[in-house]
Amino acid sequence: VRHFHKTVVFCCGFLLTMAWAPLKITAQTAALGANVSRTQTHTLAPTQNMMPPAPLVAPLFVNSADVSSSLVLVNPTTKSASAQVLLRNLQGTVITTQTVSVPASSRLDVSIGELLRSASSSETTGSLVVRRDGKNIAAALSLTDNRQGSASYLDEELAMPMSTSSPMLRSVADDAAASPIISITSIVSVLQHVTIRCLPEHGAAVSRTISLPPNATVLSRGCVASSEPAISFQSVADAPDNSAAGAVGIELSSDGPAGGFAAFGLADHRSGASEYFSAAVFDDPMMKKSSTTIFAGVPVGSALQLASGTYTPMLTLSNFGTKVASVTVTLAAMNGNSPQTRTIEKLQIGAGQTKLLTMQGLNGDQNMQNSFLVKSDAPAGELFVKLAATSDGPLHEVEVLAKDAQSGYDGGGHPWSIADGNESTLILFNDSTDAQRFNVAIGYGSGKAWRKQYTLAPMQTFSLGIRELIEGRKEDDHGNVLPSTLTEGDVLWNTRVNAGQGRLLESNPATAMARNFSCYFWYFISNIWFNGPTAVTSGEQFSEDSSYQTSVDTDDINECFASYDTSDSLFLDYSWTIGNSSALQQVDCGSSASSCVLRGAATGQSSVSVTAFDGTCSASAGPVTVNIVTASLTLRAQNTQSISLDNSTRSQYISDTGGTDQLGFFVGGPSPAGCLAGTEMVGFLAPSSYTGQINLHRTVLSIACYNGSTAASCGSAGPDDSDAAHLDSDPQSGGSQGKVYDIDTPGLLPSSSTPQRFRVNFEEYAALPDGTRISPPLDYYVVLSCSRDLSGVHFVLDVQNDNTIGLGTTPLSWNLQ
Amino acid sequence: MKTKWVLLVFVQVVIATTCTAAQQCTNVTSMTLPDVTKYLSNVDSSDQRNADCVISALHRLKDLGTPDAISLLVKYLDFKRPLTTPEQQGFYLHAPSISSLYPATDLLFAVGKRSVDPLLHAIAHPLTDQQHANAIYTLMLVFRDKAPDGVRAIVQASRSGVDNAGSSNLLRAARRAAQLCVPEQRHECEAAAKQ
């Protein structure tokens, strides 16, 4: 067992619904928690995810002189994980069990040969089961064929049979030299009978039924009339059945429980003196969601990333249905910078028929920016298609994994390496009818990632050479470059659900090596929140800005349960809902925008909520109440008036004035007394039920002071807000039902008989705590003259209109002229 | 020559001290509590030239808002800002009031109910008479919407294990606090003070 505590992810995938998870996980919860000021709802309850994860099954491992196997376990999350790896021989007897732990964000390579040696087992063939403790382990089995001078690789996707699966699997094997070798593994404790139905390209259908004992594996030539179960892979590989050559469709159906078995096939090929295998991947037809199969990044003609030669795409199509299927094969190839789509073939596949379509003479893009779409009118799951590109050069065949156009996945994750002269090329394909954005993230350690967004035109295939990114010091969208010493890592991508495909090609033209990593996984939205004001004023335009949390699931789609958060972004559709549109109007709340611009239309109350949809899951926030508040100001300052009873500053006023609650002009205040001008500014709010804080702000517009008729220094214009003790900013305090107050007592404390004079112009307005004005300004003035004699201070009335408080403005001259 | 040298050193010390004080005042809005505490303990708050910096430091304590910061703010309840030049001449844009002359009172009122316990402590064990009076005033500001509750809080504090001197101070304070209630609540406040 070798541990690789790296911040990179190796790629693997699970047949049926297994997918890949991204590596770079960042726990944002704490950081974002401060911003979560709104309610959030998940679309589904967390309890739906309480089921233990289904076991993963590799129906065939081989540890012989020619072929070796290696299990790769990857934990792409921030939580450590453990799994039990169990090897069985063909009879179903457990050879060994080993529990392994996979630390967070790391990969573990398990050599099957070493596992067997540690168990002192001489077994060379069997099956493998991975039992995980959580859905944060992905796994793949890599078979390395060393029969030729250079190793060739086959990636065996682990199956995840479940009770919701169907008791049937189907596959297509390409044009091979012999009947495919099929490994069928029971994962239940009851005897099953599995019927193998083969639809050969040539000749009649072949069908036979085998007995599959509990937990056993039956390994045999699949499409022959009769075959004894092999005792080892070597024994069946060394005895090919040349009478059953050609392409073939294979259907396995069991009388056992649903999800009771898994299968994997190998088709052997001979090219001159060379021998190699291609894979026959079995899928559950019930899991197919569409009748369109996509092959992204196919070598057509020459391919710069591959060994020299002319590559000829070859399609194998098997119709398992009971009706003729009409099939259209389309090639979307790049011509310069533009995608060009052309129909390559229209053909009919009879019921139960398998056809081989060799597309010779096609020209394509040399950077493998070529993708095929195979559409049929058959129901989903009835037409199975396999594509391989054969070459007249040293690299005999390149397989491209078939992807369902409506799989529901929206991302993928693949390992890459440019060590030993290898090249790694990320291939993306937009199979939708609209331009699509693809996020690409290449991890390079310690949680860092090179991130760039690419926009692909409809039917555009895009290849991204990672060596070119590194050696060319290409900057990402944030100005980051990949370290020049980087030779391997993981690449993650995502786009809209069902909008795109992707895979990674690792190749070496010199050694005629090519490996594909086509593992998909599923990003989804698990939370959303938005921030914005909860109070605005009429006519005010403002924005509600939403943020969301992305999560990833390594197993299932459609659960919408956030086990593992990531920092990757999604492509979401937003729906903003306004509760009372007469009070709050939408200005710009587009479906693709995370923000909603609104305008307060009328006083009152409304609400805002948002739902974001990623194509599979949705998350909602709100409704959040938004008040549209306005205020009108009234100045109270007549001598006949007193401070309002519901004004919370009343006690303060009485204290300031030395015991009176009278407004207007009076002699008072703490010792020594002075000539005071008591004012009470009242802000009447609409709606009067508003409970939030409203502040009254006062400004000195202009001011002048005099001793007699001689100007004196007394400050300047500017902000003149009352201190907190002189403000009643709670519109409901004291039962005031929508009123806020500001009290003030400008005054003069003269020390002589020379009149002192105040001439001040004020302006006042009401505002929300964020400063938004919710009232028009109210201008008022205070003019005051006062002198002292032996009996104390007195108001001086030597100037007409002096000692008044009024609305509007006043001249500032000593005599008010 | 020696005299000149001594004078030069004196000037340098004065300049350095002035510069340091100015820098401290500039930075006060971002100071940590220990820094503010240190600053306030070192500054002569009775020197009017330091008033603006002291007021800034008190604002910083309010913004920090921790129990320790509030307790320190309470200690400055008797810090009186100097009158402005117009005020010294008798021109009061706003009539002189406790909250306008003693910055800590208004700041503690803005802090709200979290200042009640430190205020009660100051009422029980005042550092100065002015701090005692201003603590009562501020406490009643905090309870201005339910003034009798403020009186009750003082009375209750007098029975909460405080020493005899503290208890006595609190009971006297309750009677003073009742006088700060508005006329409509005066009776209830006085009744609360006698409970």
Tab-separated table of N, CA and C in Angstrom, chain A residues 60 147 171-184 196-202 204-208 210 218-228 230 233-252 264-270 275-280 282:
chain	number	residue	atom	x	y	z
A	60	LEU	N	-13.449	-7.818	-11.967
A	60	LEU	CA	-12.265	-8.570	-12.410
A	60	LEU	C	-10.992	-7.872	-11.964
A	147	ARG	N	2.019	-7.404	-21.971
A	147	ARG	CA	2.391	-8.465	-22.923
A	147	ARG	C	3.273	-7.928	-24.041
A	171	SER	N	-23.774	-4.078	-22.880
A	171	SER	CA	-22.475	-3.568	-23.300
A	171	SER	C	-22.304	-3.796	-24.792
A	172	VAL	N	-21.292	-3.148	-25.326
A	172	VAL	CA	-20.904	-3.369	-26.718
A	172	VAL	C	-19.405	-3.611	-26.743
A	173	ALA	N	-19.001	-4.681	-27.409
A	173	ALA	CA	-17.574	-4.936	-27.610
A	173	ALA	C	-17.247	-4.649	-29.067
A	174	ASP	N	-16.109	-3.997	-29.274
A	174	ASP	CA	-15.788	-3.642	-30.655
A	174	ASP	C	-15.250	-4.842	-31.412
A	175	ASP	N	-14.896	-4.596	-32.635
A	175	ASP	CA	-14.514	-5.667	-33.561
A	175	ASP	C	-13.247	-6.348	-33.060
A	176	ALA	N	-13.418	-7.481	-32.398
A	176	ALA	CA	-12.310	-8.177	-31.753
A	176	ALA	C	-11.977	-9.454	-32.502
A	177	ALA	N	-10.881	-10.042	-32.067
A	177	ALA	CA	-10.418	-11.262	-32.719
A	177	ALA	C	-11.092	-12.498	-32.158
A	178	ALA	N	-11.794	-12.321	-31.076
A	178	ALA	CA	-12.412	-13.473	-30.436
A	178	ALA	C	-13.619	-13.008	-29.638
A	179	SER	N	-14.360	-13.947	-29.169
A	179	SER	CA	-15.476	-13.616	-28.299
A	179	SER	C	-14.954	-12.910	-27.054
A	180	PRO	N	-15.631	-11.857	-26.609
A	180	PRO	CA	-15.134	-11.119	-25.429
A	180	PRO	C	-15.061	-12.013	-24.193
A	181	ILE	N	-14.081	-11.720	-23.368
A	181	ILE	CA	-13.989	-12.362	-22.056
A	181	ILE	C	-14.858	-11.552	-21.101
A	182	ILE	N	-15.807	-12.231	-20.490
A	182	ILE	CA	-16.730	-11.512	-19.607
A	182	ILE	C	-16.561	-12.040	-18.187
A	183	SER	N	-16.463	-11.113	-17.287
A	183	SER	CA	-16.381	-11.455	-15.877
A	183	SER	C	-17.676	-10.985	-15.213
A	184	ILE	N	-18.422	-11.941	-14.660
A	184	ILE	CA	-19.696	-11.622	-14.024
A	184	ILE	C	-19.566	-11.974	-12.547
A	196	ILE	N	-26.980	-14.745	-20.770
A	196	ILE	CA	-26.100	-13.934	-21.622
A	196	ILE	C	-26.680	-13.961	-23.023
A	197	ARG	N	-27.054	-12.802	-23.510
A	197	ARG	CA	-27.578	-12.710	-24.872
A	197	ARG	C	-26.610	-11.864	-25.687
A	198	CYS	N	-26.081	-12.467	-26.719
A	198	CYS	CA	-25.114	-11.770	-27.564
A	198	CYS	C	-25.731	-11.474	-28.913
A	199	LEU	N	-25.515	-10.261	-29.361
A	199	LEU	CA	-26.009	-9.827	-30.659
A	199	LEU	C	-24.794	-9.572	-31.538
A	200	PRO	N	-24.320	-10.623	-32.220
A	200	PRO	CA	-23.090	-10.454	-32.988
A	200	PRO	C	-23.331	-9.680	-34.278
A	201	GLU	N	-22.262	-9.055	-34.712
A	201	GLU	CA	-22.321	-8.345	-35.991
A	201	GLU	C	-22.591	-9.323	-37.129
A	202	HIS	N	-21.989	-10.476	-37.012
A	202	HIS	CA	-22.163	-11.513	-38.032
A	202	HIS	C	-22.830	-12.720	-37.391
A	204	ALA	N	-26.088	-15.334	-36.114
A	204	ALA	CA	-27.292	-15.253	-35.295
A	204	ALA	C	-26.955	-14.940	-33.847
A	205	ALA	N	-27.975	-14.462	-33.156
A	205	ALA	CA	-27.813	-14.180	-31.740
A	205	ALA	C	-27.505	-15.450	-30.977
A	206	VAL	N	-26.729	-15.305	-29.974
A	206	VAL	CA	-26.345	-16.439	-29.131
A	206	VAL	C	-26.859	-16.160	-27.720
A	207	SER	N	-27.409	-17.158	-27.126
A	207	SER	CA	-27.916	-16.972	-25.782
A	207	SER	C	-27.641	-18.208	-24.942
A	208	ARG	N	-27.227	-17.994	-23.741
A	208	ARG	CA	-27.058	-19.099	-22.826
A	208	ARG	C	-27.200	-18.573	-21.406
A	210	ILE	N	-26.018	-18.984	-17.383
A	210	ILE	CA	-25.018	-19.540	-16.475
A	210	ILE	C	-25.553	-19.463	-15.050
A	218	VAL	N	-17.940	-15.570	-12.425
A	218	VAL	CA	-17.859	-16.486	-13.566
A	218	VAL	C	-17.130	-15.751	-14.677
A	219	LEU	N	-16.021	-16.325	-15.066
A	219	LEU	CA	-15.178	-15.733	-16.095
A	219	LEU	C	-15.186	-16.672	-17.287
A	220	SER	N	-15.612	-16.170	-18.442
A	220	SER	CA	-15.699	-17.065	-19.592
A	220	SER	C	-15.761	-16.254	-20.874
A	221	ARG	N	-15.564	-16.952	-21.971
A	221	ARG	CA	-15.861	-16.340	-23.264
A	221	ARG	C	-17.363	-16.129	-23.301
A	222	GLY	N	-17.776	-14.915	-23.594
A	222	GLY	CA	-19.187	-14.600	-23.404
A	222	GLY	C	-20.103	-15.084	-24.488
A	223	CYS	N	-19.694	-14.925	-25.730
A	223	CYS	CA	-20.647	-15.115	-26.812
A	223	CYS	C	-20.395	-16.409	-27.578
A	224	VAL	N	-20.346	-17.459	-26.854
A	224	VAL	CA	-20.239	-18.790	-27.443
A	224	VAL	C	-21.401	-19.610	-26.917
A	225	ALA	N	-21.694	-20.661	-27.629
A	225	ALA	CA	-22.865	-21.461	-27.264
A	225	ALA	C	-22.711	-22.096	-25.892
A	226	SER	N	-21.497	-22.500	-25.631
A	226	SER	CA	-21.264	-23.062	-24.308
A	226	SER	C	-19.818	-22.811	-23.920
A	227	SER	N	-19.623	-22.625	-22.668
A	227	SER	CA	-18.273	-22.369	-22.192
A	227	SER	C	-18.212	-22.701	-20.719
A	228	GLU	N	-17.177	-23.401	-20.360
A	228	GLU	CA	-16.993	-23.713	-18.949
A	228	GLU	C	-16.365	-22.496	-18.263
A	230	ALA	N	-13.848	-20.306	-16.492
A	230	ALA	CA	-12.390	-20.411	-16.446
A	230	ALA	C	-11.915	-20.486	-15.005
A	233	PHE	N	-7.836	-15.934	-15.302
A	233	PHE	CA	-7.861	-15.078	-16.474
A	233	PHE	C	-6.900	-15.592	-17.532
A	234	GLN	N	-5.756	-16.045	-17.081
A	234	GLN	CA	-4.760	-16.515	-18.030
A	234	GLN	C	-5.286	-17.675	-18.840
A	235	SER	N	-6.013	-18.551	-18.173
A	235	SER	CA	-6.502	-19.742	-18.875
A	235	SER	C	-7.492	-19.388	-19.975
A	236	VAL	N	-8.319	-18.395	-19.707
A	236	VAL	CA	-9.299	-18.038	-20.739
A	236	VAL	C	-8.665	-17.131	-21.791
A	237	ALA	N	-7.720	-16.311	-21.386
A	237	ALA	CA	-7.069	-15.434	-22.355
A	237	ALA	C	-6.193	-16.213	-23.318
A	238	ASP	N	-5.618	-17.304	-22.818
A	238	ASP	CA	-4.726	-18.098	-23.657
A	238	ASP	C	-5.481	-19.026	-24.585
A	239	ALA	N	-6.769	-19.117	-24.435
A	239	ALA	CA	-7.552	-20.026	-25.272
A	239	ALA	C	-8.675	-19.271	-25.958
A	240	PRO	N	-8.310	-18.394	-26.875
A	240	PRO	CA	-9.351	-17.619	-27.549
A	240	PRO	C	-10.214	-18.486	-28.440
A	241	ASP	N	-11.439	-18.052	-28.585
A	241	ASP	CA	-12.384	-18.761	-29.435
A	241	ASP	C	-12.493	-17.984	-30.740
A	242	ASN	N	-11.740	-18.400	-31.679
A	242	ASN	CA	-11.673	-17.669	-32.935
A	242	ASN	C	-12.944	-17.756	-33.757
A	243	SER	N	-13.822	-18.636	-33.367
A	243	SER	CA	-15.043	-18.801	-34.156
A	243	SER	C	-16.062	-17.708	-33.876
A	244	ALA	N	-15.820	-16.885	-32.868
A	244	ALA	CA	-16.819	-15.895	-32.491
A	244	ALA	C	-16.226	-14.502	-32.548
A	245	ALA	N	-15.557	-14.163	-33.644
A	245	ALA	CA	-14.937	-12.859	-33.786
A	245	ALA	C	-15.955	-11.828	-34.245
A	246	GLY	N	-15.520	-10.548	-34.207
A	246	GLY	CA	-16.370	-9.463	-34.672
A	246	GLY	C	-16.961	-8.676	-33.527
A	247	ALA	N	-17.633	-7.578	-33.906
A	247	ALA	CA	-18.294	-6.757	-32.890
A	247	ALA	C	-19.516	-7.483	-32.365
A	248	VAL	N	-19.872	-7.142	-31.159
A	248	VAL	CA	-21.004	-7.853	-30.573
A	248	VAL	C	-21.635	-7.004	-29.466
A	249	GLY	N	-22.943	-7.084	-29.404
A	249	GLY	CA	-23.660	-6.483	-28.283
A	249	GLY	C	-23.938	-7.564	-27.257
A	250	ILE	N	-23.811	-7.221	-25.984
A	250	ILE	CA	-23.960	-8.231	-24.934
A	250	ILE	C	-24.978	-7.739	-23.910
A	251	GLU	N	-25.896	-8.614	-23.599
A	251	GLU	CA	-26.905	-8.284	-22.576
A	251	GLU	C	-26.880	-9.362	-21.509
A	252	LEU	N	-26.800	-8.951	-20.289
A	252	LEU	CA	-26.821	-9.880	-19.165
A	252	LEU	C	-28.070	-9.600	-18.343
A	264	PHE	N	-17.788	-6.998	-16.278
A	264	PHE	CA	-16.790	-6.255	-17.039
A	264	PHE	C	-16.273	-7.173	-18.134
A	265	GLY	N	-16.005	-6.606	-19.298
A	265	GLY	CA	-15.566	-7.436	-20.406
A	265	GLY	C	-14.293	-6.935	-21.045
A	266	LEU	N	-13.569	-7.873	-21.638
A	266	LEU	CA	-12.355	-7.537	-22.375
A	266	LEU	C	-12.438	-8.176	-23.749
A	267	ALA	N	-12.211	-7.372	-24.756
A	267	ALA	CA	-12.182	-7.907	-26.116
A	267	ALA	C	-10.734	-7.926	-26.569
A	268	ASP	N	-10.248	-9.100	-27.040
A	268	ASP	CA	-8.850	-9.121	-27.439
A	268	ASP	C	-8.694	-8.920	-28.935
A	269	HIS	N	-7.638	-8.193	-29.227
A	269	HIS	CA	-7.361	-7.788	-30.605
A	269	HIS	C	-5.962	-8.230	-30.979
A	270	ARG	N	-5.817	-8.469	-32.254
A	270	ARG	CA	-4.479	-8.778	-32.772
A	270	ARG	C	-4.216	-7.891	-33.963
A	275	GLU	N	-0.787	-7.900	-29.637
A	275	GLU	CA	-2.069	-8.253	-29.040
A	275	GLU	C	-2.416	-7.185	-28.007
A	276	TYR	N	-3.657	-6.832	-27.961
A	276	TYR	CA	-4.088	-5.858	-26.950
A	276	TYR	C	-5.557	-6.079	-26.639
A	277	PHE	N	-5.969	-5.560	-25.515
A	277	PHE	CA	-7.363	-5.651	-25.110
A	277	PHE	C	-8.051	-4.302	-25.264
A	278	SER	N	-9.330	-4.377	-25.527
A	278	SER	CA	-10.173	-3.192	-25.354
A	278	SER	C	-11.266	-3.561	-24.358
A	279	ALA	N	-11.864	-2.549	-23.772
A	279	ALA	CA	-12.820	-2.794	-22.690
A	279	ALA	C	-14.241	-2.895	-23.218
A	280	ALA	N	-15.008	-3.756	-22.599
A	280	ALA	CA	-16.451	-3.793	-22.820
A	280	ALA	C	-17.098	-3.357	-21.500
A	282	PHE	N	-20.013	-2.371	-19.082
A	282	PHE	CA	-21.430	-2.703	-18.911
A	282	PHE	C	-22.164	-1.582	-18.179
